[in-house]
mmCIF file of C-alpha atoms in Angstrom:
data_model
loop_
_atom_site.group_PDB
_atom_site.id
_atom_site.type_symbol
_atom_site.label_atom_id
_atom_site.label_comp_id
_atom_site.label_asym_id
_atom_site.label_seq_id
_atom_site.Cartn_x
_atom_site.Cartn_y
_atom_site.Cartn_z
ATOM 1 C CA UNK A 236 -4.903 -8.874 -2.463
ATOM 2 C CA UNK A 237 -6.813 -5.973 -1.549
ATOM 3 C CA UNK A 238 -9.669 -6.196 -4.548
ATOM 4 C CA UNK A 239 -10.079 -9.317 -3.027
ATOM 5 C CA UNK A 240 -11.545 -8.373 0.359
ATOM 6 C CA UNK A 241 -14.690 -10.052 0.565
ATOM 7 C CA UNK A 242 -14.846 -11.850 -2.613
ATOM 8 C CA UNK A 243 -12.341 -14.511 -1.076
ATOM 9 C CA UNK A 244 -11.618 -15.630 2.649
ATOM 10 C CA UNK A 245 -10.647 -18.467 2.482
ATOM 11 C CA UNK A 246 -6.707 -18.222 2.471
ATOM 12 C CA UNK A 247 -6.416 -21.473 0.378
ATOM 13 C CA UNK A 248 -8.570 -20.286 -1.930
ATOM 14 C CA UNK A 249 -7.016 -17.055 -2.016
ATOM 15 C CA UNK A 250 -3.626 -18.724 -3.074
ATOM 16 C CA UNK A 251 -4.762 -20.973 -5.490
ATOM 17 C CA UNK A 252 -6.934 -17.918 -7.413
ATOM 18 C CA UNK A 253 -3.736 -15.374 -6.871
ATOM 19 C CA UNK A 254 -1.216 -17.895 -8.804
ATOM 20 C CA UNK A 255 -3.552 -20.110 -10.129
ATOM 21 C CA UNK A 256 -6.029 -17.845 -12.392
ATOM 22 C CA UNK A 257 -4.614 -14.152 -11.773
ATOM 23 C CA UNK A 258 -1.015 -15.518 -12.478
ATOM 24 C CA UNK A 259 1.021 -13.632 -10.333
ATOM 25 C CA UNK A 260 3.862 -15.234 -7.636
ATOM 26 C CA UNK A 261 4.122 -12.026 -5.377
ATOM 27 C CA UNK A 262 1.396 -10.585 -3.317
ATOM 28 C CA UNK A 263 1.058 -8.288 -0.690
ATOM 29 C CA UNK A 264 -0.789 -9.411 1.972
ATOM 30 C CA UNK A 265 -3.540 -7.000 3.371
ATOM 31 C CA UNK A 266 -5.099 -7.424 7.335
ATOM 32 C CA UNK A 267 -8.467 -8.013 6.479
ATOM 33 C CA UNK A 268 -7.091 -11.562 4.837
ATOM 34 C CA UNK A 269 -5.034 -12.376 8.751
ATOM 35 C CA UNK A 270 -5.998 -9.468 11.325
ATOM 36 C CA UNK A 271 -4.475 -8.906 14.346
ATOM 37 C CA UNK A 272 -7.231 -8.025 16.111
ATOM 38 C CA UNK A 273 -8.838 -11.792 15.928
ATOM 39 C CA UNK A 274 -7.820 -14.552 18.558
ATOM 40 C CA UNK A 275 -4.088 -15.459 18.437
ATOM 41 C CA UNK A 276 -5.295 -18.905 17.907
ATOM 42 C CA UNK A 277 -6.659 -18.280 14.407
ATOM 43 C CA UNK A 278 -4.159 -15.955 13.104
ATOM 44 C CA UNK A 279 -1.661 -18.463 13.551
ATOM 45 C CA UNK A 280 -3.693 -21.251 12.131
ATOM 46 C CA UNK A 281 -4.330 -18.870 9.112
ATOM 47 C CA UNK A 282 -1.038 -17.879 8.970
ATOM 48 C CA UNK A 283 -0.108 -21.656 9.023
ATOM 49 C CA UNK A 284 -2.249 -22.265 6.048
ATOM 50 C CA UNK A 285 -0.532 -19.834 3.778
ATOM 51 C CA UNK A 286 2.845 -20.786 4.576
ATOM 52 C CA UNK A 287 1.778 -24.407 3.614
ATOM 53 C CA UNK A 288 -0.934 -23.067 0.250
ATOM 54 C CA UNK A 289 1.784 -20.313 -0.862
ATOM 55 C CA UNK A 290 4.749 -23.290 -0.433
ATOM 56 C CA UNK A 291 2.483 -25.570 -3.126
ATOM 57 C CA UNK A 292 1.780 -22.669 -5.360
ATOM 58 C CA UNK A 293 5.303 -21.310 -5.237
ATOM 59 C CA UNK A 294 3.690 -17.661 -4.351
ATOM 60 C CA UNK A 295 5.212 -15.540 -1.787
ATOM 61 C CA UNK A 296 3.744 -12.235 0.050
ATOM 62 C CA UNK A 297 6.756 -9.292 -0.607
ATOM 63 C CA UNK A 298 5.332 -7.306 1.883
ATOM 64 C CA UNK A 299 1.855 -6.649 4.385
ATOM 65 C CA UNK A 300 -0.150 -3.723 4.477
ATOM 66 C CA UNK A 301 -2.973 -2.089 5.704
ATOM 67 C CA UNK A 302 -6.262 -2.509 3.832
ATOM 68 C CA UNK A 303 -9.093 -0.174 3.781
ATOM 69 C CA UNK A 304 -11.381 -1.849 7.295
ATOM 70 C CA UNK A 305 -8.020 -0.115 8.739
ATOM 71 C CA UNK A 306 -8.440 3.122 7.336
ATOM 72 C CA UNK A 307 -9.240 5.110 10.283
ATOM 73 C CA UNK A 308 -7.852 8.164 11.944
ATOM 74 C CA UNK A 309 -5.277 5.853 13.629
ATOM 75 C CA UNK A 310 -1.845 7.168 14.164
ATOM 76 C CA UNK A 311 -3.287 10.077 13.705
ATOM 77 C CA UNK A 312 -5.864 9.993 16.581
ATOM 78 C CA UNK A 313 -6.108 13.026 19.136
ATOM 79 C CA UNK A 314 -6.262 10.693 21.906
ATOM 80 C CA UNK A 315 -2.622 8.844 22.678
ATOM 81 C CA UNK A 316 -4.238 5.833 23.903
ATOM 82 C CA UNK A 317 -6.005 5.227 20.521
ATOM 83 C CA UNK A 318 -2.413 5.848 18.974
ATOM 84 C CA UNK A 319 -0.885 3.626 21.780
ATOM 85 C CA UNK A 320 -3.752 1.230 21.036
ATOM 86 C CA UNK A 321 -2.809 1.272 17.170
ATOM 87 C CA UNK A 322 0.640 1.254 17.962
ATOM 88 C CA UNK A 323 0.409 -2.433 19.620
ATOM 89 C CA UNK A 324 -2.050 -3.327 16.814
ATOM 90 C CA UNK A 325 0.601 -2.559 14.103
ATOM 91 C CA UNK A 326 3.252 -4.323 15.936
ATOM 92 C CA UNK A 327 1.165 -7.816 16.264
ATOM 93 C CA UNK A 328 0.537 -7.027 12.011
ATOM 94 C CA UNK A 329 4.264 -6.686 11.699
ATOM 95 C CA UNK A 330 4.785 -10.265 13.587
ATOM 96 C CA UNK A 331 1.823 -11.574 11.352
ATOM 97 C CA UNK A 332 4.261 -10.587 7.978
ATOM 98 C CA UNK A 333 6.971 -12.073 9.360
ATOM 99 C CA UNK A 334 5.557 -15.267 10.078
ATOM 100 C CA UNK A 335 4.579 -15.418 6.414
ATOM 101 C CA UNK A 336 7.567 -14.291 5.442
ATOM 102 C CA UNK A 337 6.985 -10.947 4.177
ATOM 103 C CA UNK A 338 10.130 -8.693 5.209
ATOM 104 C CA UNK A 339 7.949 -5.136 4.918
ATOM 105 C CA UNK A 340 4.898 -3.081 6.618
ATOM 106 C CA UNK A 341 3.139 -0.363 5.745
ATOM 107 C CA UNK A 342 0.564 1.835 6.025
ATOM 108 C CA UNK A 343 -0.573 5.476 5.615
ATOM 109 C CA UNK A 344 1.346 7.697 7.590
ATOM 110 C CA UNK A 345 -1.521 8.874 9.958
ATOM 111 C CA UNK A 346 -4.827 10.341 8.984
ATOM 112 C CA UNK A 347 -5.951 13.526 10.296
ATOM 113 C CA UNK A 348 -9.668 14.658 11.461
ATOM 114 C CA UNK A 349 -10.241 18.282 9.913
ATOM 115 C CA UNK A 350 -9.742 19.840 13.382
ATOM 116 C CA UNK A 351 -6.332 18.697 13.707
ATOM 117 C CA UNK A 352 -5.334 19.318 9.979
ATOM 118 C CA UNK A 353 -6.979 22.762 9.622
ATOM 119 C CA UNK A 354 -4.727 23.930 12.459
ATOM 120 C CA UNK A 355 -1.052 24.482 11.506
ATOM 121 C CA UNK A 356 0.367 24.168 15.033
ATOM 122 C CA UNK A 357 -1.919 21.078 15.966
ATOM 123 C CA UNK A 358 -0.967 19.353 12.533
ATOM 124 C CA UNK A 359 2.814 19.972 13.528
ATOM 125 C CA UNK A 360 2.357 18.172 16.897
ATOM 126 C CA UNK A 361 0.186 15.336 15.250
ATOM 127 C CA UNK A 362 3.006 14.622 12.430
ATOM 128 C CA UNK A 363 5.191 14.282 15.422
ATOM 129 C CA UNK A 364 3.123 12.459 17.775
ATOM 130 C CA UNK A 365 3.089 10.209 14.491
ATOM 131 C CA UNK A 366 6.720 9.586 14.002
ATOM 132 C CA UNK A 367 6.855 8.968 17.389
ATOM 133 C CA UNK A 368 4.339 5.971 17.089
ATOM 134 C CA UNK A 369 6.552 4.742 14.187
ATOM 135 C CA UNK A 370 9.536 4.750 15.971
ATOM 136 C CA UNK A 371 7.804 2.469 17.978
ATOM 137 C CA UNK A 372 6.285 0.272 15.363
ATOM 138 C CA UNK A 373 9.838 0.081 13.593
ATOM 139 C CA UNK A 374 11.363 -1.172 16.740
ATOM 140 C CA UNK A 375 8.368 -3.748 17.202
ATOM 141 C CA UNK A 376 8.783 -4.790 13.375
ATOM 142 C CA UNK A 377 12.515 -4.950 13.628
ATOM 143 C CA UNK A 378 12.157 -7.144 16.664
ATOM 144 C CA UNK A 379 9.751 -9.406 14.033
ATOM 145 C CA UNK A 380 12.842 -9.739 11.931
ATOM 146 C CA UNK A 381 10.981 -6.938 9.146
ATOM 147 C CA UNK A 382 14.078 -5.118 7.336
ATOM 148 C CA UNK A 383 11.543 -1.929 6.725
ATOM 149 C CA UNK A 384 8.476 -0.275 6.898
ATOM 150 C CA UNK A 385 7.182 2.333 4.655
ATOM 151 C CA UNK A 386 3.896 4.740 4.474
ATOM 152 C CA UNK A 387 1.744 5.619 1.248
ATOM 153 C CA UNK A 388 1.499 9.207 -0.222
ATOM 154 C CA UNK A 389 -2.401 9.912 -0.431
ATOM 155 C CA UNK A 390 -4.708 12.788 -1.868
ATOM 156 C CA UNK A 391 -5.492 15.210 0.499
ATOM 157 C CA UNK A 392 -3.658 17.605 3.315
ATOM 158 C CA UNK A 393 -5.241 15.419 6.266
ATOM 159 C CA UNK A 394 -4.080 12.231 5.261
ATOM 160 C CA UNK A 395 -0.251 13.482 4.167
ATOM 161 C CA UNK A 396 1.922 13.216 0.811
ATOM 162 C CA UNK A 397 -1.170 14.459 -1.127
ATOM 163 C CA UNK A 398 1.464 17.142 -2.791
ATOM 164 C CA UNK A 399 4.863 16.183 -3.963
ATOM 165 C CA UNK A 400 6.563 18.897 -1.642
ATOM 166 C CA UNK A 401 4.472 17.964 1.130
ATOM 167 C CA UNK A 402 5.799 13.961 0.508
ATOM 168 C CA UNK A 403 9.183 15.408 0.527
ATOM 169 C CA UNK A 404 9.023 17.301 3.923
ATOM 170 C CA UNK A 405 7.226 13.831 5.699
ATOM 171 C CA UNK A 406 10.583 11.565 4.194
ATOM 172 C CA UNK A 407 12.575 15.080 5.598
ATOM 173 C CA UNK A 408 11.334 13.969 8.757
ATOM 174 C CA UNK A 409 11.267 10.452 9.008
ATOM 175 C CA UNK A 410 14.890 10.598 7.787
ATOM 176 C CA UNK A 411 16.411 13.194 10.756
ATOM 177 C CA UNK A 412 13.709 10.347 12.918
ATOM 178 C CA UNK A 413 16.739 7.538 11.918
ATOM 179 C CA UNK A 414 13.320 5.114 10.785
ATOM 180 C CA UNK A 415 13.895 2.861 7.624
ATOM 181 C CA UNK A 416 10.731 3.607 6.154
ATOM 182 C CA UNK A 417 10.063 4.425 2.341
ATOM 183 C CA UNK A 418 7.605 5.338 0.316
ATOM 184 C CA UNK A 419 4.937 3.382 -1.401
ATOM 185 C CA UNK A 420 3.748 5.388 -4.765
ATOM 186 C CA UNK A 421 0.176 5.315 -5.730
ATOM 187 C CA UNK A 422 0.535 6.200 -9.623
ATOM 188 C CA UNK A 423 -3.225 7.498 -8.961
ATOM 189 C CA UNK A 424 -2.750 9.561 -5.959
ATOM 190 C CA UNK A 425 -2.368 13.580 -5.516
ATOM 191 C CA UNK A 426 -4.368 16.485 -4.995
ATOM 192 C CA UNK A 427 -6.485 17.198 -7.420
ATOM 193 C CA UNK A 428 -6.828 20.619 -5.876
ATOM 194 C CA UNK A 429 -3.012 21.371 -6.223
ATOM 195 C CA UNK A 430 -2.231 24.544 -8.730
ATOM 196 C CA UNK A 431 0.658 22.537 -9.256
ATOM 197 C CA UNK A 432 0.783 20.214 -12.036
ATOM 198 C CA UNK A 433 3.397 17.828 -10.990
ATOM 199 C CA UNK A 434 1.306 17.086 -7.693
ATOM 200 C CA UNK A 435 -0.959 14.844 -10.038
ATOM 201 C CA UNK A 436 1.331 13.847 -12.789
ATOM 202 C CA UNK A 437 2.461 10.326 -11.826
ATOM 203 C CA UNK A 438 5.918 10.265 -13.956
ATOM 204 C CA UNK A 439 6.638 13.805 -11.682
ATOM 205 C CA UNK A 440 6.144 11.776 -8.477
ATOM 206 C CA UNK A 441 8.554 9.005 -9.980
ATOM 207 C CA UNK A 442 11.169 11.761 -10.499
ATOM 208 C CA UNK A 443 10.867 13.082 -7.267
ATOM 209 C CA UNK A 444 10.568 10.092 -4.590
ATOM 210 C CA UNK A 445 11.165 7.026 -6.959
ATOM 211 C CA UNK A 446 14.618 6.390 -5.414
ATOM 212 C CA UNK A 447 13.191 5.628 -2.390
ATOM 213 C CA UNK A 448 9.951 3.485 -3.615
ATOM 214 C CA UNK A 449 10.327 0.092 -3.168
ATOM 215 C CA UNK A 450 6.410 -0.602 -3.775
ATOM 216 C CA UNK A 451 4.256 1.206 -6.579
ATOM 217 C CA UNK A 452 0.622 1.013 -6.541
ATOM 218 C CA UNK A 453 -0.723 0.505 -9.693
ATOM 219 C CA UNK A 454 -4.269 0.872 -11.520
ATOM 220 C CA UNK A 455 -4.653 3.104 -14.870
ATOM 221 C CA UNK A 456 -5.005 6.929 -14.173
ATOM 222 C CA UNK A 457 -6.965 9.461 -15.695
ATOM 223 C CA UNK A 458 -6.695 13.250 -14.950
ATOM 224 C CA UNK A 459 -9.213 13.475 -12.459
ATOM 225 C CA UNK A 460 -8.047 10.185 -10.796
ATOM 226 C CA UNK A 461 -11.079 9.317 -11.130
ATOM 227 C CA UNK A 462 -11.048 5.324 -10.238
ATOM 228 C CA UNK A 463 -9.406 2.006 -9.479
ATOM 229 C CA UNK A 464 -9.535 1.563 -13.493
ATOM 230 C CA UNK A 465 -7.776 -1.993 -14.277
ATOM 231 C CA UNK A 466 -5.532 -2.486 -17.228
ATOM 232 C CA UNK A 467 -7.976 -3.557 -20.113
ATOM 233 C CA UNK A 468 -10.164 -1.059 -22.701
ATOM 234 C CA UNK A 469 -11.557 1.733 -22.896
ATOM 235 C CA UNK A 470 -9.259 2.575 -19.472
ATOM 236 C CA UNK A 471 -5.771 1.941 -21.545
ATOM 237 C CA UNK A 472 -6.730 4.208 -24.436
ATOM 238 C CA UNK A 473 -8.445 6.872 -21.976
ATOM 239 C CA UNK A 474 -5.514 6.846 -19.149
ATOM 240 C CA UNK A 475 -1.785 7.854 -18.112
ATOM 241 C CA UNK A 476 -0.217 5.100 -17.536
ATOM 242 C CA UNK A 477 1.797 3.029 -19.634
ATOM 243 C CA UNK A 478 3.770 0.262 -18.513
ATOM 244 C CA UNK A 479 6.769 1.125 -20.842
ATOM 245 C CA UNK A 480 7.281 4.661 -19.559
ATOM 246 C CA UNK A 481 6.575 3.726 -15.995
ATOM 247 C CA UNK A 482 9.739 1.266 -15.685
ATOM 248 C CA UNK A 483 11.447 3.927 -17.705
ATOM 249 C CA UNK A 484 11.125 6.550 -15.549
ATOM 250 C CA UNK A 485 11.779 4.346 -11.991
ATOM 251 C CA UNK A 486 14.562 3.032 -13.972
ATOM 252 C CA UNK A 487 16.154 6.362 -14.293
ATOM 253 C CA UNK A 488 15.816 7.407 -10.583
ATOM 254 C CA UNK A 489 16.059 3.949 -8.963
ATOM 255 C CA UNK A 490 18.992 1.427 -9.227
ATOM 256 C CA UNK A 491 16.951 -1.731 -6.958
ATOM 257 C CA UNK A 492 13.673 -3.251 -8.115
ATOM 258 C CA UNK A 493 10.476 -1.783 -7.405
ATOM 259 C CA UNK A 494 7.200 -4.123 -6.427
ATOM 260 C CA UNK A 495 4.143 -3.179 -8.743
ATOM 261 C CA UNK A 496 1.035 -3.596 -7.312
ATOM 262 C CA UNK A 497 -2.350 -3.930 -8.682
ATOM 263 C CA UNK A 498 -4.782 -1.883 -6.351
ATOM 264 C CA UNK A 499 -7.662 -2.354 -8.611
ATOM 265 C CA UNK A 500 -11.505 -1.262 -7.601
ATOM 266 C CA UNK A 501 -15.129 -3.049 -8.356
ATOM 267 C CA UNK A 502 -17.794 -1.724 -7.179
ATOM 268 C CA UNK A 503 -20.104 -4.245 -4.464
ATOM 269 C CA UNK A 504 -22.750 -3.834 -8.035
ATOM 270 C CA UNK A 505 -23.065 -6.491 -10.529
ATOM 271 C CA UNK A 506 -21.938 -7.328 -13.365
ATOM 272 C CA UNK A 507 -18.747 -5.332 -11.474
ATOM 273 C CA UNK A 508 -18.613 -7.601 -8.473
ATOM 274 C CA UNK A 509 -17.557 -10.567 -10.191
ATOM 275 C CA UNK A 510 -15.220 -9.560 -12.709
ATOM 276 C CA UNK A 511 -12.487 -9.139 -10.277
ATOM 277 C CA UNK A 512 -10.849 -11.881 -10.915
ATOM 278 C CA UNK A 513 -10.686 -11.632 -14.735
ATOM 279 C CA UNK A 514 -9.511 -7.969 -14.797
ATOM 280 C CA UNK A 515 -7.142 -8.665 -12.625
ATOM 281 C CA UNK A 516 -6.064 -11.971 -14.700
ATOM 282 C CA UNK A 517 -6.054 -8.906 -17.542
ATOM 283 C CA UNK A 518 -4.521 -6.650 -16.237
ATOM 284 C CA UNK A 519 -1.563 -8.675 -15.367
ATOM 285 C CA UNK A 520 -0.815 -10.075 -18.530
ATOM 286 C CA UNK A 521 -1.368 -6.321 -19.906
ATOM 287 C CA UNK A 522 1.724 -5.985 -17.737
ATOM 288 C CA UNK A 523 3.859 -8.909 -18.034
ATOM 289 C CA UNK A 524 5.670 -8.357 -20.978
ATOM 290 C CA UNK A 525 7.129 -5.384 -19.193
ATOM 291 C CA UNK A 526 8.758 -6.705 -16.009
ATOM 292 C CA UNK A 527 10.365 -9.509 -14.454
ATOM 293 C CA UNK A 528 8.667 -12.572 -13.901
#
C-alpha cells in the first residue's frame, strides 16, 4: 500500500482500487493508512471499515508494516524513553494488524544517528538496547495474537543489514534473543559502497537469508539501485530482476511461500504522481504469470 500514501485515504477507496483496478487480493498494510498514534476512536472505526471493504472485495492484509512518516531514528534512539515511547507505539500497531487480521509486523530494525553508528562500542550497546525493545514488542504482538515479526535489511551501516554479513550477524542475534522475527528482503537494497559484490546482487541475498524471508520487497533493480522502478519498459530491459529467476532462486533456499511485495516509487511531480495506479496495475500483471494467485 505504501505508493499509495497520500494518493488514497480513504480506506474504502483504498480496497476497492487495491483489488478492484491494481488486481491484487493480498496487501500489506502500512501505518500511515491506520496509525496508532490517532484517537483510539478512529483507528477502530477505520479498522472497522476494512474488515467490512476487504470482506466485499475478498482482499486480505498478510502482514502490517511501517511506512516511511515512521522512518525515524526510533528503536534506535539514544534516549530510552523515545525507545520506550516507540516501543508502546509498535505494540498498539501490532494490535491494529491483528484486528485486521494480519498475523505479522515489521519494521526496520532500528536506525542509527552517525554518532552512535560511527562508534563501534556505542553501536554494540544500541543493537542491544534494540533487541531488547523487540523482545518487548514480540511479547506485545504475541499478546495481539501476531505469530511473528520481522525487520527489513536496508543500505547503509546506520540503519543495519546494508551488507549480507552484517544481515547475518543481526539474525545471529535475534536468534540467541529466542524472538520469531525474520527477514523481509528488499531485492533493491545493499550498500552500494560494499567492495563486495554479493552485498548488492539480489539473487546473493536470496542465497544467503531466503530461508528465512517470508516477505520480499519488490521493484526492478538496476546496479546503482537507483529507484523504486515498477515493472513496465525501459526499467525491465534496463534492470536485474526477473520474475522467473527470482522464484527460482527462493525456491531453492526456501520450502514455505514467500509474500512479494510491490514497493514501487512516484515522485510528488506530474505526469509521475498519477500514474501510480496504472504501474502498479502493470506491474502486477508483469508478475502474475509467475506466482500463485
Amino acid at each position: 500500500m505504501n505508493p499509495l500514501v497520500n494518493r488514497i485515504a480513504d480506506i474504502e477507496e483504498l480496497v476497492a482500487v487495491c483489488a478492484g483496478e491494481i488486481g491484487v487480493r493480498r496487501v500489506q498494510m502500512t501505518n500511515e493508512f491506520i496509525n496508532p498514534s490517532w484517537p483510539a476512536a478512529a483507528v477502530a472505526r477505520l479498522a472497522a471499515t476494512f474488515n467490512k471493504a476487504a470482506s466485499a472485495h475478498g482482499l486480505e492484509a498478510t502482514s502490517a508494516m511501517t511506512g516511511l512518516y515512521a522512518r525515524i531514528s526510533n528503536l534506535g534512539h539514544p534516549d530510552g524513553d523515545v525507545r520506550d515511547w516507540t516501543v508502546a507505539w509498535m505494540i498498539r500497531f501490532a494490535e491494529i494488524a491483528a484486528d485486521i487480521g494480519a498475523p505479522a509486523l515489521g519494521s526496520q530494525f532500528a536506525i542509527l544517528p552517525h554518532a552512535e553508528n560511527d562508534d563501534p562500542d556505542r553501536r554494540d550497546r544500541a543493537i542491544l538496547a534494540a533487541l531488547d525493545c523487540w523482545e518487548r514488542i514480540w511479547a506485545g504482538a504475541e499478546k495481539a495474537g501476531l505469530t511473528y515479526v520481522y525487520w527489513e535489511q536496508m543500505s547503509i551501516g546506520r540503519e543495519f543489514g546494508h551488507t549480507i554479513a552484517d544481515a547475518e550477524d543481526i539474525q545471529s542475534r535475534i536468534a540467541k534473543r529466542g524472538i520469531p522475527m525474520k527477514i523481509l528482503l528488499d531485492v533493491d537494497h545493499g550498500d552500494v559502497s560494499s567492495e563486495n559484490p554479493r552485498d548488492t546482487d539480489p539473487y546473493a541475498w536470496i542465497a544467503a537469508l531466503g530461508a528465512d524471508c517470508p516477505i520480499m520487497h519488490l521493484k526492478q533493480s538496476t546496479a546503482n539501485k537507483g529507484g523504486f522502478w515498477p515493472f513496465i519498459e525501459p526499467y525491465n530491459s534496463e534492470g536485474r530482476i526477473d520474475p522467473a529467476r527470482l522464484i527460482g532462486a527462493m525456491s531453492e533456499v526456501r520450502d514455505a511461500p514467500t509474500e512479494l511485495c510491490l514497493e514501487l516509487g512516484f515522485r510528488e511531480r506530474e505526469p509521475s504522481d498519477r500514474l501510480a495506479v496504472d504501474h502498479l496495475k502493470r506491474s502486477v500483471e508483469y508478475w502474475r504469470p509467475h506466482v500463485a494467485s
